[in-house]
XYZ file of N, CA and C in Angstrom:
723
model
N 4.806 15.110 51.129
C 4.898 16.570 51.111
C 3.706 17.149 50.366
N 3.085 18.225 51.200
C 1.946 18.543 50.292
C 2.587 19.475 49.476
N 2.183 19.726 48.050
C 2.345 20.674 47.482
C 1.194 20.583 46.120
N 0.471 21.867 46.147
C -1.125 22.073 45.657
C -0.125 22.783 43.935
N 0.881 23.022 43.732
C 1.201 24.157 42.459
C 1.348 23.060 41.384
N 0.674 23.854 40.284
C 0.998 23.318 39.336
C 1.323 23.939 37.919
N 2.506 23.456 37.195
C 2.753 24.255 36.548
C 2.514 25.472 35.405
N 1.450 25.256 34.773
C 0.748 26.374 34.065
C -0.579 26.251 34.309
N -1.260 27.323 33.839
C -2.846 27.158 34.009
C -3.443 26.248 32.790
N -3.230 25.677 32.221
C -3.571 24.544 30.920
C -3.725 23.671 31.993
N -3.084 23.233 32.924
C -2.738 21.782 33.427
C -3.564 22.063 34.997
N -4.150 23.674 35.247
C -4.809 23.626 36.466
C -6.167 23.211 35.931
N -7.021 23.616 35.028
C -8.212 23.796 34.371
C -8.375 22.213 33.339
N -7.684 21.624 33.065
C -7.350 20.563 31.875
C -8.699 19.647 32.428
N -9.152 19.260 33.480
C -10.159 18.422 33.873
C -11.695 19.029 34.074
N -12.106 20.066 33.769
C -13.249 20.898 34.094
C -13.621 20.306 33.025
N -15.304 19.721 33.707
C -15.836 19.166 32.491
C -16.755 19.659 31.688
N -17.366 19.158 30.711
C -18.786 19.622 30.003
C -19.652 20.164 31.555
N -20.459 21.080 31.073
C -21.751 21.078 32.320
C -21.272 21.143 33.555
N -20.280 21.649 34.039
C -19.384 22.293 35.330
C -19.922 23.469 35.754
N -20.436 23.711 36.911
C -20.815 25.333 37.502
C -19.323 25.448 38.053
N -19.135 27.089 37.135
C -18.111 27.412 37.740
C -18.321 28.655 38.069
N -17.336 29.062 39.378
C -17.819 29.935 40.121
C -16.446 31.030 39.622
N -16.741 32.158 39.244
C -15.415 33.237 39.047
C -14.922 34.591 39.843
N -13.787 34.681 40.417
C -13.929 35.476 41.284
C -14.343 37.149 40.445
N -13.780 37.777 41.573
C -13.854 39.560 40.256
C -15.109 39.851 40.894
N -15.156 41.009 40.812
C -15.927 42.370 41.003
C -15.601 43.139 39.911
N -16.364 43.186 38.713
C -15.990 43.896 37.272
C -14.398 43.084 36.843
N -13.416 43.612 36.470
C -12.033 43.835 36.247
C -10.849 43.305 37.429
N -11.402 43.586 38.739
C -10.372 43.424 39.952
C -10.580 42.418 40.451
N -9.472 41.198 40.742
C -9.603 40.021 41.214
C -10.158 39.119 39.691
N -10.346 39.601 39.153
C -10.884 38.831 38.172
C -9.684 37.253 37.843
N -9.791 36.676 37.788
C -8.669 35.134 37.275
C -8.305 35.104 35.452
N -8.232 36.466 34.876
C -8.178 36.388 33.729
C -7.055 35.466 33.053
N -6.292 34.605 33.455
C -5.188 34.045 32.759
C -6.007 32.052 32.744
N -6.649 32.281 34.054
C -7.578 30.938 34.252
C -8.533 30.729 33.328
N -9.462 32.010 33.074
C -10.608 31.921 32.141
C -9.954 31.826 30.835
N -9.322 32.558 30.512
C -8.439 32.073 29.069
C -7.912 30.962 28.722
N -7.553 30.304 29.701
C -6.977 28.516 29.914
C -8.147 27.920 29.922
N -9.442 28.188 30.520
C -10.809 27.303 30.406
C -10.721 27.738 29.045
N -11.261 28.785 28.385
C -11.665 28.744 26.719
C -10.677 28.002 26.325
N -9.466 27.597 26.415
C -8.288 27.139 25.245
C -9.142 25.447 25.703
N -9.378 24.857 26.995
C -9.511 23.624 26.853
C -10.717 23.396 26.444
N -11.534 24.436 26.349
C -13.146 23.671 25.514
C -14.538 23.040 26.140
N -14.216 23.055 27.581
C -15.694 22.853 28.320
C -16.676 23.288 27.588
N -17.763 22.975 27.440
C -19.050 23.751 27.172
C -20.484 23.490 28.073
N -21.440 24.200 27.853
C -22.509 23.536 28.489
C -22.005 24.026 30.503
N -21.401 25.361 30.372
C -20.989 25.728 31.849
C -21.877 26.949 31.997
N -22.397 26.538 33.678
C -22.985 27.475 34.109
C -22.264 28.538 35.108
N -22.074 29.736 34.926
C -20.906 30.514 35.339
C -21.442 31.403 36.551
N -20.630 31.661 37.583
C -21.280 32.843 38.869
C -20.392 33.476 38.946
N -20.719 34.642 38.894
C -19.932 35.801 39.109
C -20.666 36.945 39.300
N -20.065 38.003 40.094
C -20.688 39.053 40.369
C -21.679 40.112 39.125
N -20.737 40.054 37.932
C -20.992 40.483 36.537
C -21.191 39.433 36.029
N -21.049 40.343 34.299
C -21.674 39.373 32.958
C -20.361 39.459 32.208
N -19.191 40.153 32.144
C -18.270 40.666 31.612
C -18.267 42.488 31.188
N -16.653 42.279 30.739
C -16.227 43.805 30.746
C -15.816 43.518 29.437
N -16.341 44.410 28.489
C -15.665 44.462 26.958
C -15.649 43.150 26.749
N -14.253 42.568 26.160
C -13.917 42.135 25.212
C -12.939 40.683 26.157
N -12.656 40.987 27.039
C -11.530 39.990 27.639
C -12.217 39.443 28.821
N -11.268 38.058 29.497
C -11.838 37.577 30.565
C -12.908 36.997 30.159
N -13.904 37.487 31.448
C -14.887 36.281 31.285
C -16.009 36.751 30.260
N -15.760 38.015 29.617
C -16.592 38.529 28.378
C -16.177 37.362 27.149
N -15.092 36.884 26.921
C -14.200 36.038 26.084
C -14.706 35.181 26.246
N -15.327 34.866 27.386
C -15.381 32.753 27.817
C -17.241 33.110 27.202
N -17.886 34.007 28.023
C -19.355 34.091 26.973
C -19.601 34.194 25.513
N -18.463 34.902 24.809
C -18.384 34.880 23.698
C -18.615 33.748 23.079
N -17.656 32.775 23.373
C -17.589 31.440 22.688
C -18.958 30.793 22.806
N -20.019 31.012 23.305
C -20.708 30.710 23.310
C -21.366 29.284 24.291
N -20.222 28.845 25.194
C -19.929 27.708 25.659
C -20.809 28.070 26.988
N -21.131 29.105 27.657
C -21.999 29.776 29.044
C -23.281 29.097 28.275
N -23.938 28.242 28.691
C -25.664 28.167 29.282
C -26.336 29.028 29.863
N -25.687 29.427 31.532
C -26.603 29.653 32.137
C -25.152 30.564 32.741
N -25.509 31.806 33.198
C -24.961 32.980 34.026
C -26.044 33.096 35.528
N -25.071 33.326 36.583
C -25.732 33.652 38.014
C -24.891 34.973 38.382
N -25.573 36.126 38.638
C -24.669 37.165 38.731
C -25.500 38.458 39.695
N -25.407 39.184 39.958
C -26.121 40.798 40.032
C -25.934 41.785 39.195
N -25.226 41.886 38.439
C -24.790 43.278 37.705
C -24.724 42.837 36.519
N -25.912 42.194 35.572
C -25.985 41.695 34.082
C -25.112 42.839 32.752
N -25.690 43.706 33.438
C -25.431 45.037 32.485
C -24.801 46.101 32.934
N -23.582 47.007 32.185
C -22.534 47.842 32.143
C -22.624 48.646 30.889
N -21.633 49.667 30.304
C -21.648 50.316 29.493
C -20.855 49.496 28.612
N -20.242 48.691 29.208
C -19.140 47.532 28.458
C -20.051 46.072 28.450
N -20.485 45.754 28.683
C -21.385 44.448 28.867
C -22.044 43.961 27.465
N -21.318 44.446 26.348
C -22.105 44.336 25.128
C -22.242 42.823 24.291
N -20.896 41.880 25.172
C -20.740 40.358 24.640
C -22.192 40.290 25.363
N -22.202 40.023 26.991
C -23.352 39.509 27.419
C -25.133 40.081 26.629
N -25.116 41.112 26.927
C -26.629 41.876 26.213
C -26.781 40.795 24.857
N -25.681 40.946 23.692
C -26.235 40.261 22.305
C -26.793 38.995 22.835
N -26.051 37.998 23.520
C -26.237 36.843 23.676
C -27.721 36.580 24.450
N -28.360 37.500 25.380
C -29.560 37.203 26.336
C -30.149 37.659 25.434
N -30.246 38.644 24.560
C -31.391 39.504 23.776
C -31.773 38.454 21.901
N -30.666 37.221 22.412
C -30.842 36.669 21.294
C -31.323 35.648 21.701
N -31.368 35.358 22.708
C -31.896 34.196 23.595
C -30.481 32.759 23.579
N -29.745 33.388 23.678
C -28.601 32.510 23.760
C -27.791 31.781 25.114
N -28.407 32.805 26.091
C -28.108 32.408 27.671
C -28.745 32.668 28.427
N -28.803 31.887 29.610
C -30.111 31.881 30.522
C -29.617 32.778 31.494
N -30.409 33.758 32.101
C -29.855 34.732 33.134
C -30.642 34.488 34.362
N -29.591 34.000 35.817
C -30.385 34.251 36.879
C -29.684 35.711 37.671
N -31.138 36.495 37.782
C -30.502 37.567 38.276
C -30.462 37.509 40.170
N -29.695 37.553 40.508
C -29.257 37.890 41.811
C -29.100 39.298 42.981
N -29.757 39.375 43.918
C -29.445 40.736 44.313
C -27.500 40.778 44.969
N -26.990 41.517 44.963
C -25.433 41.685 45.029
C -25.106 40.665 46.840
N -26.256 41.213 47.432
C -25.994 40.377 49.022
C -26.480 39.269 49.076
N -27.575 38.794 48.092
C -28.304 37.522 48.075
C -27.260 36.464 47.604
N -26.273 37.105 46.952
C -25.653 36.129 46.091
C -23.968 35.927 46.858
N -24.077 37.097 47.667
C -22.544 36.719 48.849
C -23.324 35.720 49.418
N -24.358 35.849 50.041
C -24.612 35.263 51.009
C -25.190 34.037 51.138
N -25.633 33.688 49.817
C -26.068 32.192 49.237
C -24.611 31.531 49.110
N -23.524 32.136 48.429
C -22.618 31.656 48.204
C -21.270 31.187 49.635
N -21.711 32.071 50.500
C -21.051 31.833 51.409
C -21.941 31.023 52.400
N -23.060 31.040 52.413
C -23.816 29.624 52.912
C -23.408 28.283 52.524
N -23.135 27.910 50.913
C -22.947 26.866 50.655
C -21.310 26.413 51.372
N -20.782 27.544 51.501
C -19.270 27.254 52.190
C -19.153 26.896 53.533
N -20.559 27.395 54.328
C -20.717 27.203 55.955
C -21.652 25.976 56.083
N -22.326 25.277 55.181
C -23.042 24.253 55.343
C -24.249 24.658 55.855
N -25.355 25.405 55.406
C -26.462 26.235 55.644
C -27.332 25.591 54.335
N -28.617 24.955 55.034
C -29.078 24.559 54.349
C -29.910 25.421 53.250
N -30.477 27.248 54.185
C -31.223 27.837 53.378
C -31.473 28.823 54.371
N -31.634 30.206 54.198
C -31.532 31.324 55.095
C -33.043 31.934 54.643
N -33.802 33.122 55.414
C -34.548 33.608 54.842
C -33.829 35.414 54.671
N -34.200 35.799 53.681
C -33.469 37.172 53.053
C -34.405 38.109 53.132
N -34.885 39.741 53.728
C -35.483 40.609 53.173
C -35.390 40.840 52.114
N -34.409 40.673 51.301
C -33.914 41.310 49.935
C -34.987 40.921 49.155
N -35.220 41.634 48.167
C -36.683 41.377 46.829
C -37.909 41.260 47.551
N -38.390 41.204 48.935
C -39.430 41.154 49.265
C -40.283 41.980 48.194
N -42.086 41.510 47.454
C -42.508 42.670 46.852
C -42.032 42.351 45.515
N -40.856 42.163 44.903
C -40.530 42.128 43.427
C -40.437 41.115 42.784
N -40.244 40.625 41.426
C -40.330 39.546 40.899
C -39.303 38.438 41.323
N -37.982 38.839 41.621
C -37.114 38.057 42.384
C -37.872 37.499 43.812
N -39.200 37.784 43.899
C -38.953 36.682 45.332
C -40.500 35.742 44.740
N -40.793 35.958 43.482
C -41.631 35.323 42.631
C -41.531 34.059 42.929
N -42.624 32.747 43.518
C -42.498 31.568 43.630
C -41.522 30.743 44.580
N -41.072 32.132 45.819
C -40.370 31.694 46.431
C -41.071 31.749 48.304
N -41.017 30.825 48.801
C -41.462 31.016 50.228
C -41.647 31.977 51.096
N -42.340 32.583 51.577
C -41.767 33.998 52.348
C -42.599 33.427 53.646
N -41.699 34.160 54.746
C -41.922 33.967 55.779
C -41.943 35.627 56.722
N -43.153 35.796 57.649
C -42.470 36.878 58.690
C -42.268 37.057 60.089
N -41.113 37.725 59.970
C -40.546 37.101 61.400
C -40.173 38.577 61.699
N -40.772 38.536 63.536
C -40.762 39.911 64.459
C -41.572 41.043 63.069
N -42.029 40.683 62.386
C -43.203 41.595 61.564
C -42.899 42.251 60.616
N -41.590 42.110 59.996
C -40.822 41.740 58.920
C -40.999 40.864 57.931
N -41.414 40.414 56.124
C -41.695 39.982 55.673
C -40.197 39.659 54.985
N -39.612 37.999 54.649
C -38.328 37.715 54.502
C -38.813 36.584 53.657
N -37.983 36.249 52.113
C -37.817 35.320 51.203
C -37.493 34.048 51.668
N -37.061 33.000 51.438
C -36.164 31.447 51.433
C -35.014 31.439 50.078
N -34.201 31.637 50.629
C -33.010 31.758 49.630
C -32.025 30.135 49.670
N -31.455 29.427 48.665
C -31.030 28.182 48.920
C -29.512 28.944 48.153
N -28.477 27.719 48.985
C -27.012 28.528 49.260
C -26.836 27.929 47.292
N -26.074 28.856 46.679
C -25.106 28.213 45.662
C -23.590 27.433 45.676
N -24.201 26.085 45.111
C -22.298 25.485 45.330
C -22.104 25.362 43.772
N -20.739 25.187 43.715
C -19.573 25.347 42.651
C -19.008 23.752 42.393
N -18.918 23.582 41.093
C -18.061 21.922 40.919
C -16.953 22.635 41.059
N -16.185 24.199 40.436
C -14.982 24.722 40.459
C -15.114 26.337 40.915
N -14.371 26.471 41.660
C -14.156 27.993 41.624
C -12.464 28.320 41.152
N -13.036 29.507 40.428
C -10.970 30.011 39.801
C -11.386 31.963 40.526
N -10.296 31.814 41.185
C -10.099 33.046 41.886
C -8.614 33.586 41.402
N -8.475 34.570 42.007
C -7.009 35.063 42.085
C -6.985 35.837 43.029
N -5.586 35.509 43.582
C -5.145 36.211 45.197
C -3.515 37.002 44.471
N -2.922 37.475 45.538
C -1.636 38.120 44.903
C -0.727 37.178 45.516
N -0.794 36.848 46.692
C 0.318 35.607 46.770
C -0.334 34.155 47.476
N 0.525 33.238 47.068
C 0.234 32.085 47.677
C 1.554 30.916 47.967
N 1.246 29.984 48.915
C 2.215 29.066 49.189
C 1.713 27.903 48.374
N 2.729 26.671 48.696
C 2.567 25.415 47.762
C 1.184 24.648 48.749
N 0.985 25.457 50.119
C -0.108 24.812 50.552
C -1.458 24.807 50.169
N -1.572 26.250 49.591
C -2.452 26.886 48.667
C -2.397 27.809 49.615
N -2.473 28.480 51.198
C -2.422 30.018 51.552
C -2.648 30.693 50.646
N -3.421 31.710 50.760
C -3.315 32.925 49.942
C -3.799 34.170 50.415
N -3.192 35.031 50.247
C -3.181 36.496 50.489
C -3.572 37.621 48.957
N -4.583 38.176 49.462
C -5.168 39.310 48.684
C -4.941 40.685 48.301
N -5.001 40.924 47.635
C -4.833 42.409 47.678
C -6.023 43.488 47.809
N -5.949 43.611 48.851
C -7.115 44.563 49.299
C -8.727 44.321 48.618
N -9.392 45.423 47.757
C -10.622 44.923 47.738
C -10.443 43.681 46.452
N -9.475 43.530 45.701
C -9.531 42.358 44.970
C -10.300 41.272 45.253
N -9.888 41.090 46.568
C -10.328 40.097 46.892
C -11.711 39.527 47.137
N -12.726 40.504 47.305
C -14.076 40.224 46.726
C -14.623 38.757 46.926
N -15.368 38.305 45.990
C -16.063 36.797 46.065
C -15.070 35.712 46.189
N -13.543 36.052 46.001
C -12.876 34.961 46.030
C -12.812 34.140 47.303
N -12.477 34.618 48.314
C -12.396 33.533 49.887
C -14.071 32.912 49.879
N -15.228 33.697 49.482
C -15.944 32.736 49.724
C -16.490 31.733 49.057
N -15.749 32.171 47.467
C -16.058 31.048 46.430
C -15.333 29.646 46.812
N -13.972 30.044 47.227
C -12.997 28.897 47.729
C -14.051 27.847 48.627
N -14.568 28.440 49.619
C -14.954 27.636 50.361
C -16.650 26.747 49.965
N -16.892 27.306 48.344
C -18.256 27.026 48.298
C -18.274 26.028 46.941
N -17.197 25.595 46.696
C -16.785 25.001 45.325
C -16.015 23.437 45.611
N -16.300 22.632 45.303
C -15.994 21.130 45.377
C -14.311 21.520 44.987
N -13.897 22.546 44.418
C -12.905 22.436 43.901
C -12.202 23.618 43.067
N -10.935 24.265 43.797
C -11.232 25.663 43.912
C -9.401 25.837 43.062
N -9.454 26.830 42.812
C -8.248 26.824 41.896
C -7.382 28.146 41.454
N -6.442 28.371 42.712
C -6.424 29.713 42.307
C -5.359 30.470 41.608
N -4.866 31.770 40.926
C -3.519 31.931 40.475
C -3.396 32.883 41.186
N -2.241 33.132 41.361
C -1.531 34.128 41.788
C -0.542 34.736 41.246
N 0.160 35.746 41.620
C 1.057 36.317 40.898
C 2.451 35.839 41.320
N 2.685 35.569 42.774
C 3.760 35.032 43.036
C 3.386 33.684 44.379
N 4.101 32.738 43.720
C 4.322 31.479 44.991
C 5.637 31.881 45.749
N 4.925 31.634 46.853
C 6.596 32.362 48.059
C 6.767 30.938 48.921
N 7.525 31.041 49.333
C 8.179 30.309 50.347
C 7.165 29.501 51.706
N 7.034 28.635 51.885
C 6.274 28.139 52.675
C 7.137 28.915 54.230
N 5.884 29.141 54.534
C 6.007 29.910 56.390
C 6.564 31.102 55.992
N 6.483 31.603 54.765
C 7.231 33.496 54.846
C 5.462 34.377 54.649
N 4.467 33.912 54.522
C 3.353 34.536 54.739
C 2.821 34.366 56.028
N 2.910 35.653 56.433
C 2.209 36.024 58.160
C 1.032 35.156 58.294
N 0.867 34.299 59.237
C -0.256 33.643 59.074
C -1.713 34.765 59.469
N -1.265 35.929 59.856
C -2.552 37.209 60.185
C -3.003 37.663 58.561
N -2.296 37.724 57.845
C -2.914 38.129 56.588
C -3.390 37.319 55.952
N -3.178 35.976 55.967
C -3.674 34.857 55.255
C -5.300 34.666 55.171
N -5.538 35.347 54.042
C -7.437 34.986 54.299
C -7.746 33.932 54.063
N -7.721 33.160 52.989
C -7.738 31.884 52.517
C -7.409 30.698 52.707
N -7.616 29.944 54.301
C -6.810 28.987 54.518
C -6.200 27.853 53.282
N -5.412 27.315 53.323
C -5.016 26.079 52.015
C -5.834 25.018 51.980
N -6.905 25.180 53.065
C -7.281 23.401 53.179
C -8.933 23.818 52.138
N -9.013 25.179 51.873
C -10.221 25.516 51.123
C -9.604 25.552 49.467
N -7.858 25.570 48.940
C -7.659 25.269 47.986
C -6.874 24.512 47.526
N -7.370 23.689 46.152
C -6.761 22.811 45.836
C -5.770 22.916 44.592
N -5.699 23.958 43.738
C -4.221 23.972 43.035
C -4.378 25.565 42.960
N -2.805 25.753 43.055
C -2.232 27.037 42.929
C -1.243 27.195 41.674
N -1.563 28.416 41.073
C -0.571 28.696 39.692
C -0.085 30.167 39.334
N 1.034 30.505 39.439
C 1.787 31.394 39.076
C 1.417 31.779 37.758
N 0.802 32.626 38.108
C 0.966 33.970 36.118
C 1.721 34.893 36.111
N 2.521 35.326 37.071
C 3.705 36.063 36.991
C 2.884 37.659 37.656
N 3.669 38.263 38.345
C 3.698 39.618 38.470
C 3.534 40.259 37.046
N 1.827 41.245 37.556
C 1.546 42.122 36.051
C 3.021 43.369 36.131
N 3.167 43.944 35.172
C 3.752 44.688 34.350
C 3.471 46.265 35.524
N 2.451 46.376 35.803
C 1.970 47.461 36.528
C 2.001 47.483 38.102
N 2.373 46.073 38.628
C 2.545 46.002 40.323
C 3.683 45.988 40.470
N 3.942 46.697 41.507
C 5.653 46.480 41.823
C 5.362 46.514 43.378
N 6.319 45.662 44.191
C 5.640 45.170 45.783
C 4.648 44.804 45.591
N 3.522 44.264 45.131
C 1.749 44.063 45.291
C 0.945 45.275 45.486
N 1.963 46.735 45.136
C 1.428 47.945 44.890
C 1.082 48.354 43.381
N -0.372 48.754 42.979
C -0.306 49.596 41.884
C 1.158 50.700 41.378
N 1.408 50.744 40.353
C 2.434 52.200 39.937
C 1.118 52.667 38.829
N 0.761 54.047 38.606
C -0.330 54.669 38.150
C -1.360 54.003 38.086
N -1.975 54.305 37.333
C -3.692 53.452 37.136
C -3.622 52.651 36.387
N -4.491 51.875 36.521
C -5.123 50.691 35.556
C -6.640 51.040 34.472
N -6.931 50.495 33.315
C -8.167 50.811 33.187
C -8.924 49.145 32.769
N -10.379 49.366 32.966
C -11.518 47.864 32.994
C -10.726 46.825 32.719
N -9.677 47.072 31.735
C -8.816 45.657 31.479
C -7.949 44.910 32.497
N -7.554 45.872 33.236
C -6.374 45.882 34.110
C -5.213 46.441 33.197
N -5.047 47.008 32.511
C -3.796 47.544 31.763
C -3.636 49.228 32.487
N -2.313 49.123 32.138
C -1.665 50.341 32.765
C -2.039 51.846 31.838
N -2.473 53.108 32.236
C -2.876 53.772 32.091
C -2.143 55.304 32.316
């Protein structure tokens, strides 16, 4: 019988090693795997190189996991925020290495490594220091970069529901880098808020096939969803407002 769940996030994360690229889902705050990244800081990896769209928000999440000081190396587009103040001390002290990414260079590297693409050429940065030391080619009279795909030893996402197959279903734009981190990571790991019943998720909503993840973990329905609907607002934390 397959079944991918396991019981807390201590015991999904417990094997991520020293020097692991890990890939995090989130767009700022939403989709973010904040109960996963808190379970990586409790077990102590260090020496991890992290991808994510951002650098962190305030104080929690994956602002928490840079804190500790355990990030090397960040791959991201959006280094800096009005909240981004863990990340800034740490680069301006020379404490972490920053590769900056343009926002499509970095879907699309990342979802290359998931389609088996050895290397695409990109307009993006043509002209700027991002395409510094990198191949350019032009094609139909268009001048285009050589971009090489990013893979993941782990990706930790979060979806709103999932089966014991790993299925998982999103909640709208949450869902962000997560389906294509799944597929770009040796080893992908996601939580959700609720595990349902095998065959009660429509297989039409299912973005995430199961065979792209390998453990699933319940953090419980937040305080603020009721159905997989918001009730008022949330703010950067995800807390109710």
């Amino acid at each position: 019988m397959i079944d991918k769940t396991v019981t807390g996030v201590a015991d999904a994360v417990a094997d991520i090693p020293d020097g692991a690229t890990v890939m995090i889902g989130g767009f700022g705050r939403a989709g973010q795997p904040v109960e996963l990244i808190d379970a990586l800081i409790a077990q102590g990896a260090t020496d991890l190189t992290i991808v994510n769209n951002n650098a962190g928000n305030g104080d929690v999440g994956l602002a928490a996991l840079l804190a500790t000081r355990r990030v090397r190396k960040i791959i991201c587009s959006f280094p800096r925020q009005s909240d981004s103040w863990v990340f800034d001390g740490l680069y301006r002290d020379g404490d972490i290495e920053l590769e900056l990414v343009p926002q499509g260079n970095l879907a699309e590297r990342i979802r290359a490594a998931g389609a088996g693409i050895g290397a695409f050429f990109s307009p993006t940065g043509v002209g700027t220091e991002l395409a510094e030391g990198k191949e350019s080619r032009e094609i139909d009279g268009r001048t285009y970069v050589l971009e090489y795909p990013i893979k993941a030893d782990v990706a930790l996402i979060s979806a709103l529901k999932g089966d014991r197959w790993g299925n998982l279903v999103f909640r709208e734009t949450a869902r962000n880098f997560g389906p294509i981190m799944a597929t770009a990571a040796t080893r992908t790991i996601a939580q959700v808020d609720q595990i349902v019943p095998l065959g009660s998720l429509d297989p039409e909503t299912v973005v995430t096939p199961g065979i792209f993840v390998d453990r699933v973990v319940a953090v419980g329905e937040r305080p603020w969803l009721k159905d997989g609907a918001f009730v008022g607002g949330v703010d950067l934390e995800g807390r109710p407002v």
